[in-house]
Each structure stands twice: as structure tokens, then as C-alpha cells.
């Protein structure tokens, strides 16, 4: 499993993990590992880049790529317009 040390990466990885944190723990950890490997150790850059074509075909339980990729596209838009989840949650607070 990929380990993140920067606060911004940890909060983003945690948010993404929460999207898959249902069902069998071993299965969602395996899926998270797959997704995080696709980022080439640059989770923030991957999200900001907005090219999620390498996630085509991804599936997890009831979710397919046409469910999952739009979430990443929304995160991309949010991360390109803010400094991250903390700022977004503070704004919404």
C-alpha cells in the first residue's frame, strides 16, 4: 500500500479511501492499491492533471468506471480551484 507523508496527500488519499470503504476490507484495500499505483506516486498531480483514462475499466462491487471516474473529475476541478480538501471543508463550514 502506498504511504503518503504530506498533509494534502493524506487527506486526499483518506477521502478516496472512504469512497471504497464498504464491503470486504481485503477487496477495497486491493482496489485502493490499484488506484494509488496508477498515480505514479503523485496523487495530487494525478488529480490535478485530470487525465483518468488509465482508470477505464475499473470496477469495485456495484461501481463501474462510469461511476468512479466522474468522482475523480470533480476532485480535479475542486483541486484546480482550491488548495485542497481542508480549504473546501472550511469554506463549507
PDB file of C-alpha atoms in Angstrom:
ATOM      1  CA  UNK A   1       0.000   0.000   0.000  1.00  0.00           C
ATOM      2  CA  UNK A   2       1.245   3.443  -0.876  1.00  0.00           C
ATOM      3  CA  UNK A   3       2.154   5.656   2.055  1.00  0.00           C
ATOM      4  CA  UNK A   4       1.735   9.406   1.904  1.00  0.00           C
ATOM      5  CA  UNK A   5       3.502  11.887   4.155  1.00  0.00           C
ATOM      6  CA  UNK A   6       2.298  15.307   3.016  1.00  0.00           C
ATOM      7  CA  UNK A   7      -0.859  16.501   4.744  1.00  0.00           C
ATOM      8  CA  UNK A   8      -2.585  17.262   1.435  1.00  0.00           C
ATOM      9  CA  UNK A   9      -1.850  13.768   0.113  1.00  0.00           C
ATOM     10  CA  UNK A  10      -3.013  12.093   3.326  1.00  0.00           C
ATOM     11  CA  UNK A  11      -6.345  13.913   3.348  1.00  0.00           C
ATOM     12  CA  UNK A  12      -6.925  13.199  -0.346  1.00  0.00           C
ATOM     13  CA  UNK A  13      -5.948   9.531  -0.009  1.00  0.00           C
ATOM     14  CA  UNK A  14      -8.245   9.247   3.015  1.00  0.00           C
ATOM     15  CA  UNK A  15     -11.124  10.803   1.107  1.00  0.00           C
ATOM     16  CA  UNK A  16     -10.611   8.453  -1.835  1.00  0.00           C
ATOM     17  CA  UNK A  17     -10.323   5.508   0.555  1.00  0.00           C
ATOM     18  CA  UNK A  18     -13.639   6.463   2.126  1.00  0.00           C
ATOM     19  CA  UNK A  19     -15.302   6.086  -1.289  1.00  0.00           C
ATOM     20  CA  UNK A  20     -14.354   2.412  -1.376  1.00  0.00           C
ATOM     21  CA  UNK A  21     -14.594   1.579   2.324  1.00  0.00           C
ATOM     22  CA  UNK A  22     -17.520  -0.771   2.095  1.00  0.00           C
ATOM     23  CA  UNK A  23     -17.632  -4.489   1.658  1.00  0.00           C
ATOM     24  CA  UNK A  24     -14.729  -6.796   2.265  1.00  0.00           C
ATOM     25  CA  UNK A  25     -11.708  -4.951   3.683  1.00  0.00           C
ATOM     26  CA  UNK A  26      -9.227  -7.006   1.666  1.00  0.00           C
ATOM     27  CA  UNK A  27     -11.073  -6.195  -1.562  1.00  0.00           C
ATOM     28  CA  UNK A  28     -11.216  -2.433  -1.078  1.00  0.00           C
ATOM     29  CA  UNK A  29      -7.596  -2.255   0.070  1.00  0.00           C
ATOM     30  CA  UNK A  30      -6.620  -4.134  -3.088  1.00  0.00           C
ATOM     31  CA  UNK A  31      -8.654  -1.690  -5.206  1.00  0.00           C
ATOM     32  CA  UNK A  32      -7.122   1.318  -3.438  1.00  0.00           C
ATOM     33  CA  UNK A  33      -3.657  -0.075  -4.010  1.00  0.00           C
ATOM     34  CA  UNK A  34      -4.506  -0.438  -7.714  1.00  0.00           C
ATOM     35  CA  UNK A  35      -5.749   3.169  -7.920  1.00  0.00           C
ATOM     36  CA  UNK A  36      -2.844   4.642  -5.978  1.00  0.00           C
ATOM     37  CA  UNK A  37      -0.326   2.802  -8.179  1.00  0.00           C
ATOM     38  CA  UNK A  38      -1.946   4.469 -11.200  1.00  0.00           C
ATOM     39  CA  UNK A  39      -0.918   7.859  -9.762  1.00  0.00           C
ATOM     40  CA  UNK A  40       2.819   7.107 -10.116  1.00  0.00           C
ATOM     41  CA  UNK A  41       3.490   8.335  -6.545  1.00  0.00           C
ATOM     42  CA  UNK A  42       1.991  11.760  -7.301  1.00  0.00           C
ATOM     43  CA  UNK A  43      -1.587  11.666  -6.063  1.00  0.00           C
ATOM     44  CA  UNK A  44      -2.112  15.448  -6.084  1.00  0.00           C
ATOM     45  CA  UNK A  45      -0.567  15.768  -9.555  1.00  0.00           C
ATOM     46  CA  UNK A  46      -2.677  12.882 -10.821  1.00  0.00           C
ATOM     47  CA  UNK A  47      -5.859  14.526  -9.561  1.00  0.00           C
ATOM     48  CA  UNK A  48      -4.914  17.981 -10.858  1.00  0.00           C
ATOM     49  CA  UNK A  49      -3.896  16.593 -14.254  1.00  0.00           C
ATOM     50  CA  UNK A  50      -7.420  15.319 -14.794  1.00  0.00           C
ATOM     51  CA  UNK A  51      -6.490  12.555 -17.241  1.00  0.00           C
ATOM     52  CA  UNK A  52      -8.168   9.493 -15.791  1.00  0.00           C
ATOM     53  CA  UNK A  53      -8.115   7.388 -18.951  1.00  0.00           C
ATOM     54  CA  UNK A  54      -5.944   4.814 -17.187  1.00  0.00           C
ATOM     55  CA  UNK A  55      -8.887   4.167 -14.852  1.00  0.00           C
ATOM     56  CA  UNK A  56     -11.073   2.969 -17.735  1.00  0.00           C
ATOM     57  CA  UNK A  57     -12.430  -0.460 -16.919  1.00  0.00           C
ATOM     58  CA  UNK A  58     -12.065  -0.041 -13.159  1.00  0.00           C
ATOM     59  CA  UNK A  59     -14.793  -1.763 -11.166  1.00  0.00           C
ATOM     60  CA  UNK A  60     -15.493  -2.193  -7.493  1.00  0.00           C
ATOM     61  CA  UNK A  61     -18.539  -4.091  -6.271  1.00  0.00           C
ATOM     62  CA  UNK A  62     -21.531  -2.119  -7.600  1.00  0.00           C
ATOM     63  CA  UNK A  63     -19.473   0.736  -9.083  1.00  0.00           C
ATOM     64  CA  UNK A  64     -18.075   0.821 -12.578  1.00  0.00           C
ATOM     65  CA  UNK A  65     -15.701   3.255 -14.268  1.00  0.00           C
ATOM     66  CA  UNK A  66     -18.599   5.474 -15.378  1.00  0.00           C
ATOM     67  CA  UNK A  67     -19.420   5.901 -11.663  1.00  0.00           C
ATOM     68  CA  UNK A  68     -15.856   6.229 -10.355  1.00  0.00           C
ATOM     69  CA  UNK A  69     -14.152   8.429 -12.963  1.00  0.00           C
ATOM     70  CA  UNK A  70     -16.635  11.332 -12.594  1.00  0.00           C
ATOM     71  CA  UNK A  71     -15.761  11.490  -8.890  1.00  0.00           C
ATOM     72  CA  UNK A  72     -12.111  11.920  -9.838  1.00  0.00           C
ATOM     73  CA  UNK A  73     -13.095  14.560 -12.406  1.00  0.00           C
ATOM     74  CA  UNK A  74     -14.943  16.508  -9.704  1.00  0.00           C
ATOM     75  CA  UNK A  75     -11.928  16.223  -7.403  1.00  0.00           C
ATOM     76  CA  UNK A  76      -9.751  17.505 -10.240  1.00  0.00           C
ATOM     77  CA  UNK A  77     -11.945  20.570 -10.696  1.00  0.00           C
ATOM     78  CA  UNK A  78     -12.006  21.228  -6.955  1.00  0.00           C
ATOM     79  CA  UNK A  79      -8.228  20.798  -6.572  1.00  0.00           C
ATOM     80  CA  UNK A  80      -7.518  23.082  -9.502  1.00  0.00           C
ATOM     81  CA  UNK A  81      -9.689  25.800  -7.949  1.00  0.00           C
ATOM     82  CA  UNK A  82      -8.545  25.478  -4.327  1.00  0.00           C
ATOM     83  CA  UNK A  83      -5.679  24.378  -2.112  1.00  0.00           C
ATOM     84  CA  UNK A  84      -7.332  21.099  -1.195  1.00  0.00           C
ATOM     85  CA  UNK A  85      -9.954  19.431   0.905  1.00  0.00           C
ATOM     86  CA  UNK A  86      -9.194  21.374   4.078  1.00  0.00           C
ATOM     87  CA  UNK A  87      -9.911  24.685   2.346  1.00  0.00           C
ATOM     88  CA  UNK A  88     -13.065  23.274   0.765  1.00  0.00           C
ATOM     89  CA  UNK A  89     -14.393  21.967   4.065  1.00  0.00           C
ATOM     90  CA  UNK A  90     -13.533  25.228   5.846  1.00  0.00           C
ATOM     91  CA  UNK A  91     -15.385  27.137   3.135  1.00  0.00           C
ATOM     92  CA  UNK A  92     -18.417  24.889   3.542  1.00  0.00           C
ATOM     93  CA  UNK A  93     -18.292  25.080   7.307  1.00  0.00           C
TER      94      UNK A  93
END
